[in-house]
Coordinates of C-alpha atoms in Angstrom, one line a residue:
X59 CA 19.5 -2.2 10.9
X60 CA 21.3 -2.0 14.2
X61 CA 22.5 1.6 13.3
X62 CA 18.9 2.6 12.6
X63 CA 17.8 1.4 16.0
X64 CA 20.6 3.1 17.9
X65 CA 19.2 5.4 20.5
X66 CA 15.7 3.9 20.5
X67 CA 14.0 2.5 23.5
X68 CA 13.4 -1.3 23.9
X69 CA 9.7 -0.6 23.3
X70 CA 10.5 1.1 20.0
X71 CA 12.7 -1.8 18.9
X72 CA 10.0 -4.3 19.7
X73 CA 7.4 -2.2 17.9
X74 CA 9.6 -2.0 14.8
X75 CA 10.2 -5.7 14.6
X76 CA 6.6 -6.5 15.4
X77 CA 5.5 -4.2 12.6
X78 CA 7.9 -5.9 10.2
X79 CA 6.7 -9.4 11.3
X80 CA 3.1 -8.4 10.7
X81 CA 3.9 -7.0 7.2
X82 CA 5.9 -10.1 6.4
X83 CA 2.7 -12.1 6.9
X84 CA 0.7 -9.7 4.7
X85 CA 3.2 -9.3 1.9
X86 CA 4.2 -13.0 2.1
X87 CA 0.5 -13.9 1.5
X88 CA 0.2 -11.6 -1.5
X89 CA 3.5 -13.1 -2.8
X90 CA 2.3 -16.6 -2.4
X91 CA -1.2 -15.9 -4.0
X92 CA 0.4 -14.3 -7.0
X93 CA 2.8 -17.2 -7.5
X94 CA 0.0 -19.7 -7.1
X95 CA -2.2 -17.9 -9.7
X96 CA 0.6 -17.6 -12.2
X97 CA 1.7 -21.2 -11.8
X98 CA -1.8 -22.8 -11.8
X99 CA -4.0 -20.4 -13.8
X100 CA -1.5 -18.9 -16.2
X101 CA -0.3 -15.4 -17.1
X102 CA -3.6 -14.1 -18.5
X103 CA -5.4 -14.9 -15.3
X104 CA -2.5 -13.4 -13.3
X105 CA -2.8 -10.2 -15.4
X106 CA -6.6 -10.0 -14.7
X107 CA -6.0 -10.6 -11.0
X108 CA -3.4 -7.9 -10.9
X109 CA -5.8 -5.4 -12.5
X110 CA -8.6 -6.4 -10.0
X111 CA -6.2 -6.1 -7.1
X112 CA -5.0 -2.7 -8.3
X113 CA -8.7 -1.5 -8.2
X114 CA -9.0 -2.8 -4.6
X115 CA -5.8 -1.0 -3.6
X116 CA -7.1 2.3 -5.1
X117 CA -10.1 2.1 -2.7
X118 CA -7.9 1.2 0.2
X119 CA -5.7 4.2 -0.4
X120 CA -8.8 6.4 -0.2
X121 CA -9.7 4.9 3.2
X122 CA -6.1 5.2 4.5
X123 CA -5.6 8.8 3.3
X124 CA -8.9 10.4 4.3
X125 CA -9.7 8.2 7.4
X126 CA -6.9 6.2 8.9
X127 CA -3.9 8.6 8.5
X128 CA -5.8 11.6 9.9
X129 CA -6.8 9.5 12.9
X130 CA -3.2 8.2 13.5
X131 CA -1.8 11.8 13.4
X132 CA -4.6 14.0 14.7
X133 CA -6.2 11.5 17.1
X134 CA -3.1 11.8 19.4
X135 CA -4.1 15.4 20.1
X136 CA -7.6 14.4 21.3
X137 CA -8.9 13.6 24.8
X138 CA -10.1 10.0 25.4
X139 CA -13.7 10.9 24.9
X140 CA -13.0 12.9 21.7
X141 CA -10.9 10.1 20.4
X142 CA -13.8 7.7 20.7
X143 CA -16.0 10.1 18.8
X144 CA -13.3 10.5 16.2
X145 CA -13.0 6.7 15.8
X146 CA -16.8 6.4 15.6
X147 CA -16.9 9.0 12.8
X148 CA -14.2 7.3 10.7
X149 CA -15.9 3.9 11.2
X150 CA -19.1 5.3 9.8
X151 CA -17.3 7.0 7.0
X152 CA -15.6 3.7 6.2
X153 CA -19.0 2.0 5.8
X154 CA -20.0 4.8 3.5
X155 CA -16.9 4.4 1.4
X156 CA -17.5 0.7 1.1
X157 CA -21.0 1.3 -0.2
X158 CA -19.8 3.9 -2.7
X159 CA -17.1 1.7 -3.9
X160 CA -19.4 -1.3 -4.4
X161 CA -21.9 0.9 -6.2
X162 CA -19.3 2.1 -8.7
X163 CA -18.2 -1.4 -9.4
X164 CA -21.8 -2.7 -9.8
X165 CA -22.4 0.2 -12.3
X166 CA -19.3 -0.8 -14.2
X167 CA -20.5 -4.4 -14.3
X168 CA -23.7 -3.2 -16.0
X169 CA -21.9 -0.9 -18.4
X170 CA -19.2 -3.5 -19.4
X171 CA -21.3 -5.4 -22.0
X172 CA -22.3 -2.2 -23.7
X173 CA -18.6 -1.3 -24.4
X174 CA -17.5 -4.8 -25.5
X175 CA -16.4 -6.3 -22.2
X176 CA -19.4 -8.6 -21.5
X177 CA -17.0 -11.3 -20.1
X178 CA -15.9 -9.0 -17.3
X179 CA -19.3 -8.4 -15.7
X180 CA -18.9 -11.3 -13.2
X181 CA -15.4 -10.1 -12.4
X182 CA -16.6 -6.6 -11.6
X183 CA -19.6 -7.9 -9.6
X184 CA -17.3 -10.0 -7.5
X185 CA -15.0 -7.0 -6.9
X186 CA -18.0 -5.1 -5.7
X187 CA -18.6 -7.6 -2.9
X188 CA -14.9 -8.0 -2.1
X189 CA -13.9 -4.4 -1.6
X190 CA -16.1 -3.8 1.4
X191 CA -14.7 -6.8 3.3
X192 CA -11.1 -5.8 2.5
X193 CA -11.8 -2.2 3.7
X194 CA -13.3 -3.5 6.9
X195 CA -10.2 -5.7 7.7
X196 CA -7.8 -2.9 6.7
X197 CA -9.7 -0.5 9.0
X198 CA -9.2 -2.9 11.9
X199 CA -5.5 -3.4 11.3
X200 CA -4.8 0.4 10.9
X201 CA -6.7 1.1 14.1
X202 CA -4.5 -1.4 15.8
X203 CA -1.3 0.3 14.5
X204 CA -2.6 3.7 15.5
X205 CA -2.9 2.4 19.1
X206 CA 0.3 0.3 19.0
X207 CA -1.7 -2.9 19.4
X208 CA 0.7 -4.8 17.2
X209 CA -0.2 -8.3 18.6
X210 CA -3.8 -7.8 17.6
X211 CA -2.8 -6.6 14.1
X212 CA -0.7 -9.6 13.7
X213 CA -3.5 -12.0 14.6
X214 CA -5.9 -10.2 12.2
X215 CA -3.5 -10.6 9.3
X216 CA -2.6 -14.1 10.2
X217 CA -6.3 -15.0 10.2
X218 CA -6.6 -13.6 6.7
X219 CA -3.5 -15.5 5.6
X220 CA -4.8 -18.9 6.9
X221 CA -8.2 -18.5 5.3
X222 CA -7.0 -17.2 2.0
X223 CA -4.3 -19.8 1.5
X224 CA -6.8 -22.6 2.5
X225 CA -9.4 -21.4 0.0
X226 CA -6.9 -21.0 -2.8
X227 CA -5.5 -24.4 -2.1
X228 CA -8.9 -26.0 -2.5
X229 CA -9.4 -24.1 -5.8
X230 CA -6.0 -25.2 -7.1
X231 CA -6.5 -28.9 -6.1
X232 CA -9.9 -28.9 -7.9
X233 CA -8.4 -27.2 -10.9
X234 CA -10.9 -24.3 -10.7
X235 CA -8.6 -21.4 -9.8
X236 CA -9.3 -18.2 -11.7
X237 CA -8.7 -14.5 -11.1
X238 CA -12.3 -13.9 -10.2
X239 CA -12.5 -16.8 -7.7
X240 CA -9.1 -15.8 -6.2
X241 CA -10.5 -12.3 -5.5
X242 CA -13.6 -13.8 -4.0
X243 CA -11.5 -15.8 -1.6
X244 CA -9.6 -12.7 -0.6
X245 CA -12.8 -11.0 0.3
X246 CA -14.2 -13.9 2.3
X247 CA -10.8 -14.3 4.1
X248 CA -10.9 -10.6 5.0
X249 CA -14.5 -10.6 6.2
X250 CA -14.2 -13.1 9.0
X251 CA -11.3 -11.5 11.0
X252 CA -12.6 -8.0 10.3
X253 CA -16.1 -8.8 11.6
X254 CA -14.8 -10.6 14.7
X255 CA -12.6 -7.6 15.5
X256 CA -15.5 -5.2 15.0
X257 CA -17.7 -7.1 17.4
X258 CA -15.0 -7.3 20.0
X259 CA -14.1 -3.6 19.8
X260 CA -17.6 -2.1 19.1
X261 CA -17.9 -0.4 22.5
X262 CA -14.8 1.7 21.8
X263 CA -16.6 3.5 19.0
X264 CA -18.9 6.4 19.8
X265 CA -20.9 7.0 16.7
X266 CA -22.9 10.2 16.4
X267 CA -24.0 10.9 12.8
X268 CA -24.0 14.6 13.5
X269 CA -20.2 14.4 14.0
X270 CA -19.6 12.6 10.7
X271 CA -19.8 15.5 8.2
X272 CA -17.7 17.9 10.4
X273 CA -15.1 15.1 10.9
X274 CA -15.0 14.4 7.1
X275 CA -14.3 18.2 6.5
X276 CA -11.6 18.1 9.2
X277 CA -10.1 15.0 7.7
X278 CA -10.2 16.4 4.2
X279 CA -8.2 19.5 5.1
X280 CA -5.4 17.2 6.3
X281 CA -5.9 14.0 4.3
X282 CA -6.6 15.5 0.8
X283 CA -2.8 15.8 0.2
X284 CA -2.2 12.2 1.5
X285 CA -5.0 11.0 -0.7
X286 CA -3.6 12.7 -3.7
X287 CA -0.1 11.4 -2.9
X288 CA -1.2 7.8 -2.4
X289 CA -3.7 7.7 -5.3
X290 CA -1.1 9.0 -7.7
X291 CA 1.5 6.5 -6.4
X292 CA -0.9 3.6 -6.9
X293 CA -1.9 5.0 -10.3
X294 CA 1.7 5.2 -11.4
X295 CA 1.9 1.4 -11.2
X296 CA -1.7 0.7 -12.2
X297 CA -1.4 2.8 -15.4
X298 CA 1.5 0.8 -16.5
X299 CA -0.6 -2.4 -16.3
X300 CA -3.6 -0.8 -18.0
X301 CA -1.5 0.7 -20.9
X302 CA 0.5 -2.5 -21.3
X303 CA -2.8 -4.4 -21.5
X304 CA -4.1 -2.1 -24.2
X305 CA -0.9 -2.2 -26.2
X306 CA 0.2 -5.9 -25.8
X307 CA -2.7 -7.8 -24.2
X308 CA -3.4 -9.3 -20.7
X309 CA -0.5 -11.8 -21.0
X310 CA 2.0 -9.0 -21.2
X311 CA 0.4 -7.4 -18.1
X312 CA 0.8 -10.8 -16.5
X313 CA 4.5 -10.9 -17.3
X314 CA 4.9 -7.4 -15.8
X315 CA 3.0 -8.5 -12.7
X316 CA 5.1 -11.6 -12.3
X317 CA 8.3 -9.5 -12.4
X318 CA 6.8 -7.0 -10.1
X319 CA 5.9 -9.6 -7.5
X320 CA 9.4 -10.9 -7.4
X321 CA 10.9 -7.5 -6.6
X322 CA 8.2 -6.7 -4.1
X323 CA 9.6 -9.3 -1.8
X324 CA 11.1 -6.3 -0.1
X325 CA 7.6 -5.0 0.7
X326 CA 7.6 -6.3 4.3
X327 CA 10.4 -4.0 5.1
X328 CA 8.9 -0.9 3.5
X329 CA 5.3 -1.4 4.5
X330 CA 6.1 -2.7 7.9
X331 CA 8.2 0.4 8.7
X332 CA 5.4 2.5 7.2
X333 CA 2.9 1.2 9.7
X334 CA 5.0 2.2 12.7
X335 CA 6.7 5.3 11.2
X336 CA 3.5 7.2 10.8
X337 CA 2.4 7.2 14.5
X338 CA 6.0 7.5 15.7
X339 CA 7.0 10.5 13.7
X340 CA 3.6 12.1 14.5
X341 CA 4.3 11.6 18.2
X342 CA 7.8 13.0 18.0
X343 CA 6.6 16.2 16.4
X344 CA 3.4 16.5 18.6
X345 CA 5.8 16.3 21.6
X346 CA 7.8 19.2 20.1
X347 CA 10.9 17.1 19.5
X348 CA 12.2 18.0 16.0
X349 CA 15.6 16.5 16.8
X350 CA 13.9 13.1 17.6
X351 CA 11.9 13.3 14.4
X352 CA 15.1 13.9 12.4
X353 CA 16.8 11.1 14.2
X354 CA 14.1 8.7 13.2
X355 CA 14.2 9.8 9.6
X356 CA 18.0 9.6 9.3
X357 CA 18.4 6.2 11.1
X358 CA 15.5 4.7 9.1
X359 CA 16.9 6.0 5.8
X360 CA 20.4 4.6 6.5
X361 CA 19.1 1.2 7.4
X362 CA 16.5 0.9 4.6
X363 CA 18.9 2.0 1.9
X364 CA 21.6 -0.3 3.0
X365 CA 19.3 -3.3 3.2
X366 CA 17.7 -2.6 -0.2
X367 CA 21.0 -2.1 -1.9
X368 CA 21.9 -5.6 -0.9
X369 CA 18.5 -6.8 -2.1
X370 CA 19.0 -5.1 -5.5
X371 CA 22.3 -7.0 -5.8
X372 CA 20.5 -10.3 -5.1
X373 CA 17.8 -9.6 -7.7
X374 CA 20.4 -8.6 -10.2
X375 CA 22.4 -11.8 -9.8
X376 CA 19.6 -14.4 -9.3
X377 CA 16.2 -12.7 -10.1
X378 CA 16.0 -14.2 -13.6
X379 CA 16.4 -17.7 -12.4
X380 CA 14.1 -17.2 -9.4
X381 CA 11.3 -15.8 -11.7
X382 CA 11.3 -18.9 -14.0
X383 CA 11.5 -21.2 -11.0
X384 CA 8.8 -19.6 -9.0
X385 CA 6.2 -19.6 -11.8
X386 CA 7.4 -22.9 -13.3
X387 CA 7.6 -21.3 -16.7
X388 CA 11.0 -21.5 -18.5
X389 CA 9.8 -19.0 -21.0
X390 CA 10.0 -16.3 -18.3
X391 CA 13.8 -16.8 -18.2
X392 CA 15.5 -13.7 -19.8
X393 CA 13.7 -11.0 -17.8
X394 CA 16.8 -10.1 -15.7
X395 CA 17.0 -6.6 -17.2
X396 CA 13.4 -5.8 -16.2
X397 CA 13.8 -7.3 -12.8
X398 CA 16.9 -5.1 -12.1
X399 CA 15.1 -2.0 -13.2
X400 CA 12.1 -2.7 -11.0
X401 CA 14.3 -3.6 -8.0
X402 CA 16.0 -0.2 -8.4
X403 CA 12.6 1.4 -8.3
X404 CA 12.0 -0.3 -5.0
X405 CA 15.4 0.9 -3.7
X406 CA 14.6 4.5 -4.5
X407 CA 11.2 4.4 -2.9
X408 CA 12.8 3.0 0.3
X409 CA 15.4 5.8 0.2
X410 CA 12.7 8.5 0.7
X411 CA 10.2 6.5 2.8
X412 CA 11.1 8.2 6.1
X413 CA 11.2 11.7 4.6
X414 CA 7.7 11.1 3.3
X415 CA 6.4 10.4 6.8
X416 CA 8.5 13.2 8.2
X417 CA 6.7 15.8 5.9
X418 CA 3.4 14.3 6.9
X419 CA 4.1 14.6 10.6
X420 CA 5.4 18.2 10.1
X421 CA 1.9 19.1 8.7
X422 CA 3.0 19.7 5.1
X423 CA 1.7 16.6 3.3
X424 CA 1.0 18.8 0.2
X425 CA 4.8 18.6 -0.5
X426 CA 4.6 14.8 -0.7
X427 CA 1.7 15.4 -3.1
X428 CA 3.8 17.7 -5.3
X429 CA 6.7 15.2 -5.4
X430 CA 4.4 12.3 -6.3
X431 CA 2.6 14.4 -9.0
X432 CA 6.0 15.1 -10.5
X433 CA 6.7 11.4 -10.4
X434 CA 3.4 10.6 -12.2
X435 CA 4.0 13.3 -14.9
X436 CA 7.4 11.9 -15.8
X437 CA 6.1 8.3 -15.8
X438 CA 3.2 9.2 -18.1
X439 CA 5.3 11.3 -20.4
X440 CA 7.6 8.3 -21.0
X441 CA 5.2 5.4 -20.7
X442 CA 3.6 5.2 -24.1
X443 CA 6.6 5.6 -26.3
X444 CA 8.8 3.3 -24.2
X445 CA 6.1 0.5 -23.9
X446 CA 5.3 0.8 -27.6
X447 CA 8.9 0.1 -28.4
X448 CA 10.0 -2.1 -25.6
X449 CA 6.9 -3.6 -24.1
X450 CA 7.1 -4.6 -20.4
X451 CA 10.7 -3.4 -20.2
X452 CA 9.7 0.0 -21.4
X453 CA 7.1 0.1 -18.6
X454 CA 9.8 -0.6 -16.1
X455 CA 11.9 2.2 -17.3
X456 CA 9.0 4.7 -17.3
X457 CA 8.4 3.8 -13.6
X458 CA 12.1 4.3 -12.9
X459 CA 12.3 7.7 -14.6
X460 CA 9.3 8.8 -12.6
X461 CA 10.6 7.6 -9.3
X462 CA 14.0 9.3 -9.9
X463 CA 12.1 12.6 -10.5
X464 CA 9.9 12.1 -7.4
X465 CA 12.8 11.1 -5.2
X466 CA 14.8 14.3 -6.0
X467 CA 11.7 16.5 -5.4
X468 CA 10.8 14.9 -2.1
X469 CA 14.4 15.2 -0.7
X470 CA 14.5 18.9 -1.7
X471 CA 11.2 19.5 0.0
X472 CA 12.2 17.7 3.2
X473 CA 15.5 19.5 3.4
X474 CA 14.0 22.9 2.8
X475 CA 11.2 22.3 5.3
X476 CA 13.4 21.1 8.2
X477 CA 15.9 23.9 7.7
X478 CA 13.2 26.5 8.0
X479 CA 12.1 25.3 11.4

């Protein structure tokens, strides 16, 4: 990591570690919640929770792609007054997105009984309430990162953690923990810090509804490629869960989710760096410093790859034992092969993390989209036959084959783009 930070200012070093600390709180909470549900409620409830959480993440990626990323990159080019109008427009659009998301989920709750899923109406109705609160809190933290207000972002996420863990602990102690209730607690825990932040920062936003449609059009021209990239990336993982559920049942999806959560212990590194890489690479290119942007990309790639290689070795040697111990289910012992495959997927994603943000900063996010689309195509082409034959392990290999394809494509695009400048 020291190599990666060579040549950076003290402020940059602080920002990097602050972003990592914040993401450690977020990812640590998700890790703890997943473990708690798996241990207390069982693999079927864990599988249902994982499906619900994947739906929430799909909505979050829409918000980040069409609203937050354009603000983080394009907002730096605006005057102070224009930046306030920009922020007001994306806040209004975030409210609209919450309403649309809730409406879709409510409609799904009504349709569910007609297609044989009457038992999931309450689950979907709960998701409809949860998604708006999660989007509000995510809007707040992403605004903080865009303005390098890392302390405030940390407090927001710490507040969510305290409230969520407290609520889930009560459910666990009273033996009433289910996937639906766990999602409801997540929504409530997100609502309180999000609303407190919004009240405190309300004067910063200048909302003029006449600006909203033009701003959406402007965001769309930039963010559509990011949206496609992130939605496809999320779908690559979500489709594995959905196909596995259809082929082998919710318990199999729960097993896959349990293995996934063990390997995603590396997420604080990847997501924490993502939070700071986006505004930093955007600033480097906006200032006209290609050499600085390339330096950020190269140092980050070296540090992340080295760290994740060590992490893969730990998972390979001890992941199987850790999985059975964490979920207190001896029957989970024997999943070392799947854990090693999923950990290698994480390693490859980390290898091209900085290149992804470099392409975005250079104004060619469509190339990320093309690489991720290639990833999805390979994943889908291999998913059904592999999972039909090998179950959850087949799902892991289909993800691995897709990520290998996407990694090669993204590296090729980045090298070609930077050499042409």
